[in-house]
Amino acid sequence: MPVRPSRLRPRVRPHRSRAVVVLVRGQGDGLEVFWALRSDAVSYMPGFRSFVGGTVDPEDAALPIDGTPAGPERELMACALREAFEEAGVLVGV
């Protein structure tokens, strides 16, 4: 049975903006990087170590971040900050 060209095309998925935050502290030989260990209870990649991050929520656009005008950059920053708190309990601040 010949393969139809429609089956050769990759599936197109809608674009969803995502952000990740890499938390580091120290410097030189004392540099530390924070990784999260995914729970064994999650369906996707349980037990995997990863950086903290996720998908942008519509509410992320409302978070005011000093020095950053409204738009996609601020939404990504807000998403990264929110995910750091939600996933790891880390409150990023100045």
PDB file of N, CA and C in Angstrom:
ATOM      1  N   MET A   1       0.846  -1.173   0.000  1.00  0.00           N
ATOM      2  CA  MET A   1       0.000   0.000   0.000  1.00  0.00           C
ATOM      3  C   MET A   1       0.894   1.240   0.000  1.00  0.00           C
ATOM      4  N   PRO A   2       0.710   2.141  -0.965  1.00  0.00           N
ATOM      5  CA  PRO A   2       1.545   3.355  -1.010  1.00  0.00           C
ATOM      6  C   PRO A   2       1.201   4.317   0.126  1.00  0.00           C
ATOM      7  N   VAL A   3       2.222   5.065   0.576  1.00  0.00           N
ATOM      8  CA  VAL A   3       2.026   6.049   1.647  1.00  0.00           C
ATOM      9  C   VAL A   3       1.511   7.338   1.028  1.00  0.00           C
ATOM     10  N   ARG A   4       0.439   7.840   1.572  1.00  0.00           N
ATOM     11  CA  ARG A   4      -0.124   9.098   1.080  1.00  0.00           C
ATOM     12  C   ARG A   4       0.742  10.262   1.530  1.00  0.00           C
ATOM     13  N   PRO A   5       0.901  11.287   0.675  1.00  0.00           N
ATOM     14  CA  PRO A   5       1.713  12.461   1.079  1.00  0.00           C
ATOM     15  C   PRO A   5       1.226  13.106   2.360  1.00  0.00           C
ATOM     16  N   SER A   6      -0.079  13.062   2.635  1.00  0.00           N
ATOM     17  CA  SER A   6      -0.598  13.690   3.855  1.00  0.00           C
ATOM     18  C   SER A   6      -0.047  13.012   5.105  1.00  0.00           C
ATOM     19  N   ARG A   7       0.341  11.763   5.008  1.00  0.00           N
ATOM     20  CA  ARG A   7       0.899  11.064   6.160  1.00  0.00           C
ATOM     21  C   ARG A   7       2.380  11.378   6.356  1.00  0.00           C
ATOM     22  N   LEU A   8       2.999  11.970   5.378  1.00  0.00           N
ATOM     23  CA  LEU A   8       4.412  12.306   5.482  1.00  0.00           C
ATOM     24  C   LEU A   8       4.644  13.655   6.139  1.00  0.00           C
ATOM     25  N   ARG A   9       3.617  14.505   6.149  1.00  0.00           N
ATOM     26  CA  ARG A   9       3.756  15.829   6.739  1.00  0.00           C
ATOM     27  C   ARG A   9       3.778  15.736   8.259  1.00  0.00           C
ATOM     28  N   PRO A  10       4.657  16.516   8.895  1.00  0.00           N
ATOM     29  CA  PRO A  10       4.656  16.499  10.368  1.00  0.00           C
ATOM     30  C   PRO A  10       3.375  17.115  10.904  1.00  0.00           C
ATOM     31  N   ARG A  11       2.968  16.639  12.077  1.00  0.00           N
ATOM     32  CA  ARG A  11       1.795  17.217  12.718  1.00  0.00           C
ATOM     33  C   ARG A  11       2.129  18.617  13.188  1.00  0.00           C
ATOM     34  N   VAL A  12       1.246  19.534  12.911  1.00  0.00           N
ATOM     35  CA  VAL A  12       1.438  20.918  13.339  1.00  0.00           C
ATOM     36  C   VAL A  12       0.672  21.122  14.635  1.00  0.00           C
ATOM     37  N   ARG A  13       1.383  21.585  15.638  1.00  0.00           N
ATOM     38  CA  ARG A  13       0.745  21.854  16.927  1.00  0.00           C
ATOM     39  C   ARG A  13       0.737  23.355  17.161  1.00  0.00           C
ATOM     40  N   PRO A  14      -0.303  23.851  17.810  1.00  0.00           N
ATOM     41  CA  PRO A  14      -0.342  25.291  18.080  1.00  0.00           C
ATOM     42  C   PRO A  14       0.829  25.702  18.972  1.00  0.00           C
ATOM     43  N   HIS A  15       1.351  26.869  18.714  1.00  0.00           N
ATOM     44  CA  HIS A  15       2.477  27.391  19.491  1.00  0.00           C
ATOM     45  C   HIS A  15       1.996  27.869  20.845  1.00  0.00           C
ATOM     46  N   ARG A  16       2.661  27.423  21.898  1.00  0.00           N
ATOM     47  CA  ARG A  16       2.385  27.906  23.245  1.00  0.00           C
ATOM     48  C   ARG A  16       3.703  28.413  23.806  1.00  0.00           C
ATOM     49  N   SER A  17       3.707  29.656  24.227  1.00  0.00           N
ATOM     50  CA  SER A  17       4.925  30.238  24.786  1.00  0.00           C
ATOM     51  C   SER A  17       5.250  29.577  26.118  1.00  0.00           C
ATOM     52  N   ARG A  18       6.540  29.331  26.333  1.00  0.00           N
ATOM     53  CA  ARG A  18       7.013  28.711  27.564  1.00  0.00           C
ATOM     54  C   ARG A  18       8.236  29.463  28.061  1.00  0.00           C
ATOM     55  N   ALA A  19       8.470  29.343  29.346  1.00  0.00           N
ATOM     56  CA  ALA A  19       9.643  29.984  29.942  1.00  0.00           C
ATOM     57  C   ALA A  19      10.293  29.018  30.920  1.00  0.00           C
ATOM     58  N   VAL A  20      11.578  29.208  31.104  1.00  0.00           N
ATOM     59  CA  VAL A  20      12.333  28.409  32.058  1.00  0.00           C
ATOM     60  C   VAL A  20      13.264  29.349  32.809  1.00  0.00           C
ATOM     61  N   VAL A  21      13.534  29.015  34.056  1.00  0.00           N
ATOM     62  CA  VAL A  21      14.468  29.821  34.835  1.00  0.00           C
ATOM     63  C   VAL A  21      15.558  28.881  35.346  1.00  0.00           C
ATOM     64  N   VAL A  22      16.800  29.302  35.180  1.00  0.00           N
ATOM     65  CA  VAL A  22      17.935  28.544  35.686  1.00  0.00           C
ATOM     66  C   VAL A  22      18.456  29.307  36.895  1.00  0.00           C
ATOM     67  N   LEU A  23      18.247  28.734  38.057  1.00  0.00           N
ATOM     68  CA  LEU A  23      18.648  29.380  39.303  1.00  0.00           C
ATOM     69  C   LEU A  23      20.077  28.990  39.646  1.00  0.00           C
ATOM     70  N   VAL A  24      20.934  29.992  39.840  1.00  0.00           N
ATOM     71  CA  VAL A  24      22.329  29.748  40.196  1.00  0.00           C
ATOM     72  C   VAL A  24      22.703  30.642  41.374  1.00  0.00           C
ATOM     73  N   ARG A  25      23.713  30.197  42.129  1.00  0.00           N
ATOM     74  CA  ARG A  25      24.265  31.040  43.181  1.00  0.00           C
ATOM     75  C   ARG A  25      25.743  30.698  43.308  1.00  0.00           C
ATOM     76  N   GLY A  26      26.467  31.660  43.871  1.00  0.00           N
ATOM     77  CA  GLY A  26      27.905  31.470  44.042  1.00  0.00           C
ATOM     78  C   GLY A  26      28.666  31.850  42.781  1.00  0.00           C
ATOM     79  N   GLN A  27      29.945  31.509  42.803  1.00  0.00           N
ATOM     80  CA  GLN A  27      30.794  31.790  41.641  1.00  0.00           C
ATOM     81  C   GLN A  27      32.017  30.877  41.684  1.00  0.00           C
ATOM     82  N   GLY A  28      32.664  30.748  40.558  1.00  0.00           N
ATOM     83  CA  GLY A  28      33.856  29.908  40.476  1.00  0.00           C
ATOM     84  C   GLY A  28      33.577  28.481  40.920  1.00  0.00           C
ATOM     85  N   ASP A  29      34.466  27.928  41.757  1.00  0.00           N
ATOM     86  CA  ASP A  29      34.299  26.554  42.244  1.00  0.00           C
ATOM     87  C   ASP A  29      33.091  26.406  43.166  1.00  0.00           C
ATOM     88  N   GLY A  30      32.570  27.513  43.675  1.00  0.00           N
ATOM     89  CA  GLY A  30      31.412  27.478  44.560  1.00  0.00           C
ATOM     90  C   GLY A  30      30.088  27.651  43.837  1.00  0.00           C
ATOM     91  N   LEU A  31      30.110  27.653  42.503  1.00  0.00           N
ATOM     92  CA  LEU A  31      28.887  27.847  41.728  1.00  0.00           C
ATOM     93  C   LEU A  31      27.956  26.644  41.905  1.00  0.00           C
ATOM     94  N   GLU A  32      26.689  26.934  42.218  1.00  0.00           N
ATOM     95  CA  GLU A  32      25.677  25.898  42.371  1.00  0.00           C
ATOM     96  C   GLU A  32      24.526  26.187  41.415  1.00  0.00           C
ATOM     97  N   VAL A  33      23.968  25.129  40.825  1.00  0.00           N
ATOM     98  CA  VAL A  33      22.828  25.229  39.919  1.00  0.00           C
ATOM     99  C   VAL A  33      21.685  24.418  40.506  1.00  0.00           C
ATOM    100  N   PHE A  34      20.489  25.005  40.520  1.00  0.00           N
ATOM    101  CA  PHE A  34      19.304  24.363  41.087  1.00  0.00           C
ATOM    102  C   PHE A  34      18.574  23.568  40.013  1.00  0.00           C
ATOM    103  N   TRP A  35      18.405  22.280  40.258  1.00  0.00           N
ATOM    104  CA  TRP A  35      17.588  21.411  39.413  1.00  0.00           C
ATOM    105  C   TRP A  35      16.446  20.883  40.253  1.00  0.00           C
ATOM    106  N   ALA A  36      15.315  20.665  39.612  1.00  0.00           N
ATOM    107  CA  ALA A  36      14.170  20.073  40.301  1.00  0.00           C
ATOM    108  C   ALA A  36      14.097  18.589  39.935  1.00  0.00           C
ATOM    109  N   LEU A  37      13.704  17.778  40.878  1.00  0.00           N
ATOM    110  CA  LEU A  37      13.486  16.355  40.631  1.00  0.00           C
ATOM    111  C   LEU A  37      11.990  16.153  40.453  1.00  0.00           C
ATOM    112  N   ARG A  38      11.589  15.702  39.270  1.00  0.00           N
ATOM    113  CA  ARG A  38      10.166  15.492  38.991  1.00  0.00           C
ATOM    114  C   ARG A  38       9.641  14.322  39.816  1.00  0.00           C
ATOM    115  N   SER A  39       8.453  14.471  40.315  1.00  0.00           N
ATOM    116  CA  SER A  39       7.814  13.448  41.140  1.00  0.00           C
ATOM    117  C   SER A  39       7.594  12.170  40.337  1.00  0.00           C
ATOM    118  N   ASP A  40       7.620  11.049  41.018  1.00  0.00           N
ATOM    119  CA  ASP A  40       7.292   9.780  40.376  1.00  0.00           C
ATOM    120  C   ASP A  40       5.804   9.679  40.067  1.00  0.00           C
ATOM    121  N   ALA A  41       5.002  10.589  40.621  1.00  0.00           N
ATOM    122  CA  ALA A  41       3.552  10.561  40.422  1.00  0.00           C
ATOM    123  C   ALA A  41       3.114  11.262  39.129  1.00  0.00           C
ATOM    124  N   VAL A  42       3.995  12.033  38.491  1.00  0.00           N
ATOM    125  CA  VAL A  42       3.597  12.733  37.268  1.00  0.00           C
ATOM    126  C   VAL A  42       3.653  11.779  36.085  1.00  0.00           C
ATOM    127  N   SER A  43       2.817  12.029  35.081  1.00  0.00           N
ATOM    128  CA  SER A  43       2.741  11.123  33.932  1.00  0.00           C
ATOM    129  C   SER A  43       3.873  11.347  32.935  1.00  0.00           C
ATOM    130  N   TYR A  44       4.396  12.579  32.863  1.00  0.00           N
ATOM    131  CA  TYR A  44       5.429  12.878  31.869  1.00  0.00           C
ATOM    132  C   TYR A  44       6.806  12.930  32.523  1.00  0.00           C
ATOM    133  N   MET A  45       7.672  12.052  32.150  1.00  0.00           N
ATOM    134  CA  MET A  45       9.061  11.982  32.593  1.00  0.00           C
ATOM    135  C   MET A  45       9.222  11.969  34.117  1.00  0.00           C
ATOM    136  N   PRO A  46       8.578  11.025  34.806  1.00  0.00           N
ATOM    137  CA  PRO A  46       8.739  10.944  36.259  1.00  0.00           C
ATOM    138  C   PRO A  46      10.183  10.631  36.641  1.00  0.00           C
ATOM    139  N   GLY A  47      10.646  11.224  37.741  1.00  0.00           N
ATOM    140  CA  GLY A  47      12.000  10.979  38.223  1.00  0.00           C
ATOM    141  C   GLY A  47      13.087  11.708  37.453  1.00  0.00           C
ATOM    142  N   PHE A  48      12.724  12.509  36.473  1.00  0.00           N
ATOM    143  CA  PHE A  48      13.677  13.239  35.642  1.00  0.00           C
ATOM    144  C   PHE A  48      14.081  14.540  36.338  1.00  0.00           C
ATOM    145  N   ARG A  49      15.326  14.897  36.223  1.00  0.00           N
ATOM    146  CA  ARG A  49      15.797  16.186  36.766  1.00  0.00           C
ATOM    147  C   ARG A  49      15.667  17.242  35.672  1.00  0.00           C
ATOM    148  N   SER A  50      15.164  18.402  36.057  1.00  0.00           N
ATOM    149  CA  SER A  50      14.940  19.451  35.059  1.00  0.00           C
ATOM    150  C   SER A  50      15.058  20.826  35.693  1.00  0.00           C
ATOM    151  N   PHE A  51      15.176  21.831  34.840  1.00  0.00           N
ATOM    152  CA  PHE A  51      15.098  23.205  35.309  1.00  0.00           C
ATOM    153  C   PHE A  51      13.625  23.543  35.489  1.00  0.00           C
ATOM    154  N   VAL A  52      13.341  24.564  36.255  1.00  0.00           N
ATOM    155  CA  VAL A  52      11.974  24.971  36.562  1.00  0.00           C
ATOM    156  C   VAL A  52      11.429  25.795  35.402  1.00  0.00           C
ATOM    157  N   GLY A  53      10.202  25.520  35.004  1.00  0.00           N
ATOM    158  CA  GLY A  53       9.596  26.290  33.925  1.00  0.00           C
ATOM    159  C   GLY A  53       8.243  25.740  33.544  1.00  0.00           C
ATOM    160  N   GLY A  54       7.609  26.405  32.595  1.00  0.00           N
ATOM    161  CA  GLY A  54       6.297  25.958  32.150  1.00  0.00           C
ATOM    162  C   GLY A  54       5.700  26.883  31.118  1.00  0.00           C
ATOM    163  N   THR A  55       4.411  26.703  30.886  1.00  0.00           N
ATOM    164  CA  THR A  55       3.672  27.435  29.859  1.00  0.00           C
ATOM    165  C   THR A  55       3.150  28.762  30.400  1.00  0.00           C
ATOM    166  N   VAL A  56       3.207  29.778  29.562  1.00  0.00           N
ATOM    167  CA  VAL A  56       2.710  31.107  29.918  1.00  0.00           C
ATOM    168  C   VAL A  56       1.196  31.042  30.112  1.00  0.00           C
ATOM    169  N   ASP A  57       0.728  31.598  31.221  1.00  0.00           N
ATOM    170  CA  ASP A  57      -0.705  31.723  31.503  1.00  0.00           C
ATOM    171  C   ASP A  57      -1.158  33.114  31.071  1.00  0.00           C
ATOM    172  N   PRO A  58      -2.423  33.283  30.704  1.00  0.00           N
ATOM    173  CA  PRO A  58      -2.915  34.611  30.342  1.00  0.00           C
ATOM    174  C   PRO A  58      -2.727  35.634  31.468  1.00  0.00           C
ATOM    175  N   GLU A  59      -2.783  35.185  32.729  1.00  0.00           N
ATOM    176  CA  GLU A  59      -2.627  36.094  33.866  1.00  0.00           C
ATOM    177  C   GLU A  59      -1.210  36.648  33.981  1.00  0.00           C
ATOM    178  N   ASP A  60      -0.238  35.995  33.362  1.00  0.00           N
ATOM    179  CA  ASP A  60       1.141  36.468  33.444  1.00  0.00           C
ATOM    180  C   ASP A  60       1.306  37.864  32.843  1.00  0.00           C
ATOM    181  N   ALA A  61       0.452  38.221  31.892  1.00  0.00           N
ATOM    182  CA  ALA A  61       0.538  39.534  31.246  1.00  0.00           C
ATOM    183  C   ALA A  61       0.217  40.663  32.217  1.00  0.00           C
ATOM    184  N   ALA A  62      -0.510  40.371  33.291  1.00  0.00           N
ATOM    185  CA  ALA A  62      -0.930  41.411  34.237  1.00  0.00           C
ATOM    186  C   ALA A  62       0.118  41.726  35.300  1.00  0.00           C
ATOM    187  N   LEU A  63       1.161  40.906  35.435  1.00  0.00           N
ATOM    188  CA  LEU A  63       2.158  41.140  36.477  1.00  0.00           C
ATOM    189  C   LEU A  63       3.057  42.314  36.101  1.00  0.00           C
ATOM    190  N   PRO A  64       3.067  43.375  36.896  1.00  0.00           N
ATOM    191  CA  PRO A  64       3.954  44.497  36.591  1.00  0.00           C
ATOM    192  C   PRO A  64       5.387  44.157  37.011  1.00  0.00           C
ATOM    193  N   ILE A  65       6.320  44.332  36.110  1.00  0.00           N
ATOM    194  CA  ILE A  65       7.734  44.115  36.403  1.00  0.00           C
ATOM    195  C   ILE A  65       8.459  45.415  36.076  1.00  0.00           C
ATOM    196  N   ASP A  66       9.041  46.052  37.104  1.00  0.00           N
ATOM    197  CA  ASP A  66       9.713  47.341  36.918  1.00  0.00           C
ATOM    198  C   ASP A  66      10.729  47.282  35.779  1.00  0.00           C
ATOM    199  N   GLY A  67      10.690  48.292  34.924  1.00  0.00           N
ATOM    200  CA  GLY A  67      11.658  48.408  33.842  1.00  0.00           C
ATOM    201  C   GLY A  67      11.364  47.544  32.635  1.00  0.00           C
ATOM    202  N   THR A  68      10.266  46.807  32.662  1.00  0.00           N
ATOM    203  CA  THR A  68       9.922  45.952  31.525  1.00  0.00           C
ATOM    204  C   THR A  68       8.535  46.336  31.028  1.00  0.00           C
ATOM    205  N   PRO A  69       8.440  46.860  29.803  1.00  0.00           N
ATOM    206  CA  PRO A  69       7.130  47.247  29.284  1.00  0.00           C
ATOM    207  C   PRO A  69       6.264  46.018  28.987  1.00  0.00           C
ATOM    208  N   ALA A  70       4.953  46.249  28.933  1.00  0.00           N
ATOM    209  CA  ALA A  70       4.020  45.169  28.611  1.00  0.00           C
ATOM    210  C   ALA A  70       4.393  44.553  27.276  1.00  0.00           C
ATOM    211  N   GLY A  71       4.191  43.255  27.175  1.00  0.00           N
ATOM    212  CA  GLY A  71       4.485  42.557  25.932  1.00  0.00           C
ATOM    213  C   GLY A  71       5.019  41.166  26.194  1.00  0.00           C
ATOM    214  N   PRO A  72       5.438  40.485  25.129  1.00  0.00           N
ATOM    215  CA  PRO A  72       5.875  39.089  25.247  1.00  0.00           C
ATOM    216  C   PRO A  72       7.052  38.875  26.202  1.00  0.00           C
ATOM    217  N   GLU A  73       8.004  39.804  26.228  1.00  0.00           N
ATOM    218  CA  GLU A  73       9.171  39.643  27.109  1.00  0.00           C
ATOM    219  C   GLU A  73       8.740  39.633  28.579  1.00  0.00           C
ATOM    220  N   ARG A  74       7.855  40.562  28.940  1.00  0.00           N
ATOM    221  CA  ARG A  74       7.386  40.617  30.325  1.00  0.00           C
ATOM    222  C   ARG A  74       6.560  39.383  30.678  1.00  0.00           C
ATOM    223  N   GLU A  75       5.754  38.891  29.740  1.00  0.00           N
ATOM    224  CA  GLU A  75       4.965  37.685  29.984  1.00  0.00           C
ATOM    225  C   GLU A  75       5.876  36.487  30.260  1.00  0.00           C
ATOM    226  N   LEU A  76       6.972  36.366  29.505  1.00  0.00           N
ATOM    227  CA  LEU A  76       7.908  35.267  29.718  1.00  0.00           C
ATOM    228  C   LEU A  76       8.614  35.393  31.064  1.00  0.00           C
ATOM    229  N   MET A  77       8.990  36.622  31.424  1.00  0.00           N
ATOM    230  CA  MET A  77       9.625  36.839  32.725  1.00  0.00           C
ATOM    231  C   MET A  77       8.662  36.496  33.859  1.00  0.00           C
ATOM    232  N   ALA A  78       7.418  36.940  33.723  1.00  0.00           N
ATOM    233  CA  ALA A  78       6.412  36.661  34.754  1.00  0.00           C
ATOM    234  C   ALA A  78       6.164  35.161  34.864  1.00  0.00           C
ATOM    235  N   CYS A  79       6.122  34.480  33.748  1.00  0.00           N
ATOM    236  CA  CYS A  79       5.933  33.029  33.740  1.00  0.00           C
ATOM    237  C   CYS A  79       7.076  32.339  34.476  1.00  0.00           C
ATOM    238  N   ALA A  80       8.306  32.728  34.192  1.00  0.00           N
ATOM    239  CA  ALA A  80       9.463  32.116  34.846  1.00  0.00           C
ATOM    240  C   ALA A  80       9.427  32.349  36.355  1.00  0.00           C
ATOM    241  N   LEU A  81       9.084  33.556  36.776  1.00  0.00           N
ATOM    242  CA  LEU A  81       8.995  33.861  38.205  1.00  0.00           C
ATOM    243  C   LEU A  81       7.900  33.042  38.880  1.00  0.00           C
ATOM    244  N   ARG A  82       6.747  32.963  38.236  1.00  0.00           N
ATOM    245  CA  ARG A  82       5.621  32.205  38.794  1.00  0.00           C
ATOM    246  C   ARG A  82       5.955  30.717  38.895  1.00  0.00           C
ATOM    247  N   GLU A  83       6.546  30.181  37.844  1.00  0.00           N
ATOM    248  CA  GLU A  83       6.878  28.755  37.845  1.00  0.00           C
ATOM    249  C   GLU A  83       7.927  28.426  38.909  1.00  0.00           C
ATOM    250  N   ALA A  84       8.887  29.311  39.130  1.00  0.00           N
ATOM    251  CA  ALA A  84       9.893  29.075  40.168  1.00  0.00           C
ATOM    252  C   ALA A  84       9.223  28.947  41.528  1.00  0.00           C
ATOM    253  N   PHE A  85       8.206  29.781  41.764  1.00  0.00           N
ATOM    254  CA  PHE A  85       7.493  29.710  43.044  1.00  0.00           C
ATOM    255  C   PHE A  85       6.572  28.500  43.119  1.00  0.00           C
ATOM    256  N   GLU A  86       5.810  28.260  42.040  1.00  0.00           N
ATOM    257  CA  GLU A  86       4.851  27.150  42.042  1.00  0.00           C
ATOM    258  C   GLU A  86       5.538  25.784  42.125  1.00  0.00           C
ATOM    259  N   GLU A  87       6.587  25.602  41.353  1.00  0.00           N
ATOM    260  CA  GLU A  87       7.212  24.286  41.250  1.00  0.00           C
ATOM    261  C   GLU A  87       8.253  24.018  42.332  1.00  0.00           C
ATOM    262  N   ALA A  88       8.932  25.069  42.781  1.00  0.00           N
ATOM    263  CA  ALA A  88      10.050  24.847  43.713  1.00  0.00           C
ATOM    264  C   ALA A  88       9.951  25.634  45.001  1.00  0.00           C
ATOM    265  N   GLY A  89       8.938  26.489  45.131  1.00  0.00           N
ATOM    266  CA  GLY A  89       8.810  27.289  46.338  1.00  0.00           C
ATOM    267  C   GLY A  89       9.868  28.376  46.444  1.00  0.00           C
ATOM    268  N   VAL A  90      10.470  28.741  45.323  1.00  0.00           N
ATOM    269  CA  VAL A  90      11.499  29.772  45.315  1.00  0.00           C
ATOM    270  C   VAL A  90      10.877  31.092  44.901  1.00  0.00           C
ATOM    271  N   LEU A  91      10.946  32.085  45.780  1.00  0.00           N
ATOM    272  CA  LEU A  91      10.439  33.418  45.477  1.00  0.00           C
ATOM    273  C   LEU A  91      11.610  34.263  45.015  1.00  0.00           C
ATOM    274  N   VAL A  92      11.631  34.577  43.717  1.00  0.00           N
ATOM    275  CA  VAL A  92      12.716  35.353  43.122  1.00  0.00           C
ATOM    276  C   VAL A  92      12.406  36.825  43.326  1.00  0.00           C
ATOM    277  N   GLY A  93      13.334  37.574  43.879  1.00  0.00           N
ATOM    278  CA  GLY A  93      13.127  39.001  44.109  1.00  0.00           C
ATOM    279  C   GLY A  93      14.442  39.749  44.123  1.00  0.00           C
ATOM    280  N   VAL A  94      14.322  41.041  44.230  1.00  0.00           N
ATOM    281  CA  VAL A  94      15.513  41.892  44.284  1.00  0.00           C
ATOM    282  C   VAL A  94      15.587  42.522  45.657  1.00  0.00           C
TER     283      VAL A  94
END
